[in-house]
């Protein structure tokens, strides 16, 4: 029997006992549907987290603070010892007290082995934003960190190298400032107001080059994001009137390291920072817990899908064993006509593989349809405040891997019945009633 005829026979044989085949395929379908859907949820959420990570900064940039034991209080220790050089850290998370950095600290960081570049993180104290002579609206301002990206509704990111003073505004500011839409806001000049060190009001102007979407990484009250040139202008005005000992003090710094650094080398760099009196956190350190939680949930859900696959495997074994029993005379006749045991084994193995392929493809296709519909519905309702989130996304490689896994399980499940069929004695099989 040629391979083509073998496949045709195997496919036709699976539909002899339709009810039994249907129940077996249904068990496989449940496992495939669950595996595809849960992995799709993991893929979608992790993609959103990845985009959020890019909004926090580059993978090759570490946020560094200078800390001392007296700056950190625990419940048992009570309040920390007063430190006149302490400032509030700008790192994500609960407010923490850190020792202020000076230019000497930046120079020290730049000299540590493995650090390619060090720069201070400037806290910009902007009071308000105004378009033309309109109403003043309270706002905040932040400068883009090296490698940081934004989810934009319109426009481009501020130029980090040029002399033009540029900024982006949140989408929620468009109507407030009096623009008709996001595109209308582009290339408009707005005024930022602040209070200098002497208590006087200062203003500086910047051009809107982009309108940003709110993201998970964004602040609770989103403000404007300025480029280096506008940041320098704002920071310079903040320093006006400050006492000499309060000028150029920063809560933290960013250090840039080689993009091809190994995990071991990164750990060693963190240790060198600690030895120098600093503490560094990468973007992955800041948000890695999210991915760990999502991956754990996906694994737990996959475990339940695995239970369904075990049941499906037992169903395949039962289906094929009964098929072997019912087709004993047929097996004997095929062997008497010259079909070898290898071909008999292949015939029943193909039946198992076809059952697995049928159930897994149906499960995957329906899971993709259901997942896409659910994700679309939730994106417009429950998760409307999280633009860019596709709750359930399907990577072709992952879907194909799920199908391949289930087909492999089906093949293994069909091995025992296939071996039993191949070992049938043709004479005894022909006598079977």
XYZ file of C-alpha atoms in Angstrom:
433
model
C 0.000 0.000 0.000
C 1.412 3.340 -1.053
C 1.824 6.171 1.440
C -0.998 8.169 -0.173
C -3.358 5.194 0.109
C -2.198 4.634 3.680
C -3.107 8.192 4.637
C -6.458 7.994 2.829
C -7.291 4.730 4.604
C -6.286 6.144 7.999
C -8.473 9.233 7.540
C -11.429 7.181 6.386
C -11.094 4.726 9.264
C -11.361 7.446 11.902
C -14.946 8.183 10.836
C -16.225 4.610 11.054
C -17.304 5.068 14.661
C -18.370 8.690 14.446
C -19.684 9.097 17.973
C -16.500 7.679 19.486
C -14.335 9.790 17.207
C -16.351 12.907 18.003
C -15.899 12.449 21.755
C -12.153 11.901 21.331
C -11.762 14.951 19.096
C -13.808 16.987 21.578
C -11.401 16.091 24.401
C -8.451 17.120 22.218
C -10.303 20.293 21.238
C -10.703 21.338 24.879
C -6.964 20.970 25.516
C -5.998 22.806 22.313
C -8.506 25.591 22.921
C -7.286 26.164 26.482
C -3.598 26.019 25.600
C -3.994 28.412 22.669
C -6.112 30.882 24.630
C -3.913 30.952 27.745
C -0.718 31.310 25.744
C -2.403 34.047 23.718
C -3.209 35.911 26.937
C 0.393 35.554 28.062
C 1.654 36.805 24.702
C -0.684 39.800 24.657
C 0.041 40.939 28.196
C 3.793 40.422 27.879
C 3.813 42.437 24.639
C 2.080 45.255 26.491
C 4.608 44.997 29.307
C 7.445 45.101 26.766
C 6.037 48.286 25.262
C 5.695 49.671 28.784
C 9.320 48.793 29.483
C 10.387 50.769 26.422
C 8.440 53.682 27.875
C 10.542 53.536 31.043
C 13.884 53.614 29.282
C 16.423 51.717 27.259
C 17.455 48.196 28.171
C 21.057 49.452 28.359
C 20.329 52.194 30.892
C 20.314 51.816 34.656
C 18.812 54.243 37.178
C 21.219 54.893 40.046
C 20.703 56.526 43.441
C 23.095 57.292 46.241
C 21.955 55.798 49.502
C 23.130 55.515 53.087
C 21.913 53.284 55.923
C 20.514 56.279 57.786
C 18.293 57.198 54.839
C 16.137 54.061 55.068
C 13.707 53.526 57.956
C 11.953 50.314 58.890
C 8.975 49.840 61.176
C 11.221 48.710 64.010
C 13.876 51.409 63.497
C 11.505 54.358 63.521
C 12.238 57.540 61.568
C 15.651 57.941 59.957
C 18.315 60.290 61.217
C 17.908 63.734 59.665
C 20.172 64.244 56.697
C 20.318 67.753 55.221
C 21.629 66.285 51.969
C 18.643 63.941 51.518
C 16.149 64.337 48.700
C 13.146 62.328 47.536
C 14.025 59.747 44.896
C 12.374 59.962 41.469
C 12.577 56.195 40.926
C 9.302 54.330 40.240
C 7.614 52.898 43.297
C 6.931 54.179 46.828
C 8.730 57.413 47.732
C 12.172 56.738 49.202
C 14.740 59.047 50.682
C 18.119 59.197 49.001
C 21.271 61.207 49.483
C 21.488 64.012 46.966
C 23.966 63.575 44.143
C 26.416 66.229 43.075
C 28.628 66.609 40.028
C 31.366 64.789 41.942
C 29.078 61.737 42.209
C 28.336 61.874 38.473
C 32.069 61.940 37.795
C 32.554 58.982 40.134
C 29.859 57.005 38.306
C 31.422 57.795 34.940
C 34.708 56.360 36.172
C 33.315 52.989 37.319
C 34.348 50.067 35.153
C 31.498 49.100 32.817
C 29.802 52.523 32.816
C 29.936 54.120 29.369
C 28.118 57.323 30.258
C 26.578 58.902 33.377
C 24.091 61.763 33.519
C 22.016 63.323 36.333
C 18.239 62.934 36.499
C 16.865 66.430 36.804
C 13.641 67.100 38.684
C 11.714 69.728 36.745
C 9.346 71.789 38.907
C 6.923 73.223 36.336
C 3.824 74.924 37.750
C 1.569 75.493 34.756
C 1.119 75.288 30.994
C -0.672 77.867 28.851
C -1.441 78.257 25.151
C -1.223 81.846 23.903
C -3.024 84.018 26.501
C -5.420 81.302 27.618
C -6.062 79.768 31.002
C -3.144 78.445 33.048
C -3.430 74.727 33.753
C -1.387 72.931 36.408
C 1.019 70.398 34.979
C 4.257 68.540 35.556
C 7.238 68.099 33.265
C 9.684 65.264 32.768
C 12.648 64.829 30.474
C 13.003 61.759 28.280
C 15.476 59.251 29.696
C 18.057 57.759 27.313
C 16.350 55.167 25.129
C 12.880 55.992 26.449
C 9.993 55.816 23.973
C 6.405 57.049 23.988
C 3.086 55.807 22.652
C 2.030 58.712 20.459
C -1.365 59.529 18.979
C 0.157 62.111 16.654
C 3.518 63.644 15.871
C 7.035 62.616 16.754
C 9.246 62.348 19.816
C 11.103 65.479 20.960
C 14.535 65.902 19.376
C 17.079 64.947 21.993
C 20.100 66.511 20.311
C 18.986 69.749 18.639
C 18.745 73.271 20.085
C 15.001 73.643 19.406
C 12.897 73.582 22.574
C 10.348 70.847 22.024
C 7.795 68.927 24.083
C 4.967 66.429 23.836
C 1.636 66.769 25.610
C -0.804 64.052 26.734
C -3.873 63.414 24.608
C -6.047 64.637 27.496
C -4.481 68.113 27.190
C -5.634 68.695 23.602
C -9.172 69.889 24.340
C -8.132 71.553 27.577
C -5.602 73.807 25.891
C -8.070 74.721 23.153
C -6.955 72.609 20.191
C -9.517 70.973 17.906
C -7.690 67.647 17.754
C -4.281 66.076 18.264
C -3.051 67.027 14.811
C -4.086 70.644 15.370
C -1.852 70.778 18.464
C 1.316 70.004 16.482
C 3.778 72.849 15.908
C 1.941 75.099 18.369
C 3.983 77.099 20.878
C 3.000 76.844 24.538
C 4.316 78.533 27.655
C 5.552 76.683 30.737
C 5.592 78.564 34.036
C 7.665 77.834 37.137
C 8.904 79.391 40.343
C 12.647 79.981 40.642
C 14.805 79.628 43.736
C 14.082 83.208 44.771
C 10.313 82.695 44.602
C 9.819 84.663 41.389
C 7.724 83.458 38.477
C 9.619 82.448 35.358
C 8.316 81.328 31.961
C 9.804 79.489 29.021
C 8.302 78.512 25.688
C 8.396 75.250 23.766
C 6.942 73.820 20.567
C 4.567 70.834 20.631
C 5.913 68.110 18.330
C 3.826 65.159 19.538
C 0.703 64.086 21.408
C 1.113 61.014 23.608
C -1.231 58.243 24.648
C -1.548 57.355 28.333
C 0.270 54.115 29.184
C 0.669 51.806 32.157
C 4.108 53.312 32.763
C 2.815 56.862 32.757
C 2.187 58.860 35.916
C -1.231 59.049 37.527
C -1.466 62.695 36.462
C 0.354 62.800 33.145
C 2.289 65.924 32.281
C 4.394 67.192 29.422
C 7.611 65.563 28.263
C 10.411 67.894 27.219
C 13.568 67.428 25.206
C 17.081 68.155 26.468
C 17.111 71.736 25.204
C 13.840 72.684 26.923
C 14.856 70.708 30.006
C 18.077 72.756 30.226
C 16.084 75.977 29.988
C 13.614 74.947 32.712
C 16.334 73.612 34.990
C 18.426 76.739 34.518
C 15.532 78.960 35.591
C 14.912 76.748 38.635
C 18.475 77.396 39.799
C 18.044 81.187 39.746
C 18.233 82.560 43.282
C 19.171 79.293 44.973
C 21.908 79.281 47.636
C 25.215 78.023 46.306
C 25.002 74.791 48.315
C 21.607 73.939 46.766
C 22.637 74.289 43.129
C 23.083 71.162 41.009
C 21.736 68.587 43.460
C 19.972 65.578 41.978
C 17.961 62.676 43.357
C 19.544 60.166 40.978
C 21.373 59.537 37.747
C 21.303 57.287 34.734
C 24.270 55.209 33.672
C 24.580 53.614 30.268
C 26.377 50.320 29.763
C 27.283 48.139 26.778
C 24.248 46.642 24.976
C 25.951 43.236 24.696
C 26.649 42.953 28.420
C 26.070 39.491 29.905
C 23.895 38.904 33.009
C 27.027 38.026 34.975
C 28.761 41.238 33.903
C 25.637 43.259 34.752
C 25.558 41.739 38.238
C 29.238 42.562 38.657
C 28.528 46.163 37.572
C 25.763 46.448 40.178
C 28.196 45.146 42.809
C 30.769 47.764 41.817
C 28.098 50.440 42.146
C 27.255 49.212 45.647
C 30.942 49.245 46.597
C 31.077 52.875 45.445
C 28.063 53.805 47.591
C 25.333 53.646 44.940
C 22.401 51.392 44.075
C 21.411 50.640 40.481
C 18.188 49.286 39.004
C 17.631 48.320 35.392
C 14.323 48.623 33.568
C 13.859 44.860 33.946
C 14.367 45.194 37.725
C 11.614 47.809 37.867
C 8.979 45.882 35.954
C 10.222 42.271 35.883
C 7.813 41.209 38.638
C 4.874 41.794 36.285
C 6.169 39.320 33.702
C 6.909 36.757 36.407
C 3.332 36.927 37.691
C 1.865 36.665 34.180
C 4.110 33.733 33.276
C 3.140 31.935 36.496
C -0.575 32.393 35.790
C -0.103 31.106 32.229
C 1.742 28.036 33.498
C -1.030 27.290 36.015
C -3.702 27.590 33.318
C -1.604 25.433 31.008
C -1.498 22.788 33.726
C -5.291 22.556 33.573
C -5.043 22.280 29.800
C -2.527 19.491 30.336
C -5.113 17.579 32.337
C -7.474 17.842 29.381
C -4.725 16.539 27.098
C -4.157 13.542 29.378
C -7.861 12.772 29.145
C -7.671 13.202 25.379
C -4.704 10.825 25.225
C -6.634 8.175 27.141
C -9.528 8.730 24.763
C -7.248 8.111 21.777
C -5.916 4.919 23.361
C -9.451 3.698 24.024
C -10.691 4.637 20.549
C -7.853 2.915 18.718
C -7.840 -0.169 20.943
C -11.518 -0.680 20.199
C -10.803 -0.024 16.530
C -8.080 -2.700 16.527
C -10.440 -5.136 18.189
C -13.237 -4.433 15.721
C -10.936 -4.614 12.675
C -9.019 -7.754 13.608
C -10.129 -9.650 10.506
C -9.368 -6.623 8.343
C -5.862 -6.456 9.806
C -5.347 -10.150 9.110
C -6.542 -9.700 5.521
C -4.177 -6.769 4.933
C -1.272 -8.788 6.293
C -2.248 -11.813 4.183
C -2.186 -9.560 1.107
C 1.394 -8.543 1.855
C 1.157 -5.501 4.143
C 4.067 -5.603 6.548
C 3.868 -4.974 10.252
C 5.522 -1.580 9.811
C 2.738 -0.492 7.482
C 0.078 -1.736 9.900
C 1.776 0.212 12.692
C 1.933 3.295 10.471
C -1.766 2.970 9.578
C -2.966 3.131 13.179
C -0.366 5.734 14.125
C -1.664 7.934 11.307
C -5.182 7.528 12.649
C -3.980 8.793 16.043
C -2.101 11.678 14.434
C -5.174 12.625 12.378
C -7.337 12.681 15.505
C -4.793 14.935 17.231
C -4.437 17.196 14.207
C -8.190 17.530 13.742
C -8.863 18.378 17.384
C -5.878 20.708 17.777
C -6.522 22.700 14.602
C -10.200 23.141 15.480
C -9.304 24.162 19.027
C -6.636 26.620 17.876
C -8.799 28.221 15.191
C -11.790 28.675 17.488
C -9.528 29.943 20.301
C -8.050 32.556 17.956
C -11.525 33.683 16.904
C -12.856 33.793 20.461
C -9.715 35.419 21.844
C -9.707 38.129 19.197
C -13.382 38.910 19.839
C -12.892 39.012 23.621
C -9.791 41.187 23.321
C -11.519 43.635 21.006
C -14.544 43.905 23.290
C -12.450 44.444 26.442
C -10.162 46.974 24.739
C -13.165 49.208 24.149
C -14.703 48.777 27.583
C -12.854 47.440 30.639
C -9.353 48.260 29.351
C -10.220 51.451 27.485
C -7.850 53.365 29.781
C -4.917 51.209 28.696
C -4.337 52.142 25.052
C -2.070 49.743 23.235
C -3.181 46.743 25.287
C -4.232 43.724 23.260
C -5.236 41.368 26.043
C -5.061 38.223 23.909
C -2.577 38.150 21.044
C -1.533 35.114 19.063
C 2.001 34.490 17.863
C 1.996 32.082 14.870
C 5.017 30.214 16.245
C 3.258 29.613 19.571
C 0.046 28.402 17.910
C 1.993 26.007 15.679
C 3.931 24.780 18.734
C 0.655 23.999 20.538
C -0.629 22.048 17.525
C 2.673 20.173 17.193
C 2.633 19.311 20.909
C -0.881 17.907 20.744
C -0.120 15.915 17.582
C 2.940 14.472 19.345
C 0.800 13.521 22.355
C -1.721 11.896 20.022
C 1.022 9.923 18.280
C 2.385 8.662 21.594
C -1.115 7.767 22.742
C -1.666 5.785 19.531
C 1.588 3.853 19.858
C 0.190 1.079 22.078
C -2.836 0.286 19.862
C -0.617 0.497 16.754
C 1.882 -1.966 18.228
C -0.921 -4.341 19.178
C -2.327 -4.155 15.636
C 1.104 -4.755 14.088
C 1.691 -7.839 16.241
C -1.503 -9.565 15.155
C -0.930 -12.999 13.707
C -2.577 -12.942 10.245
C -3.892 -16.522 10.536
C -5.413 -15.954 13.953
C -6.748 -12.591 12.837
C -8.557 -14.111 9.845
C -10.194 -16.683 12.165
C -11.415 -13.934 14.484
C -15.178 -13.620 14.751
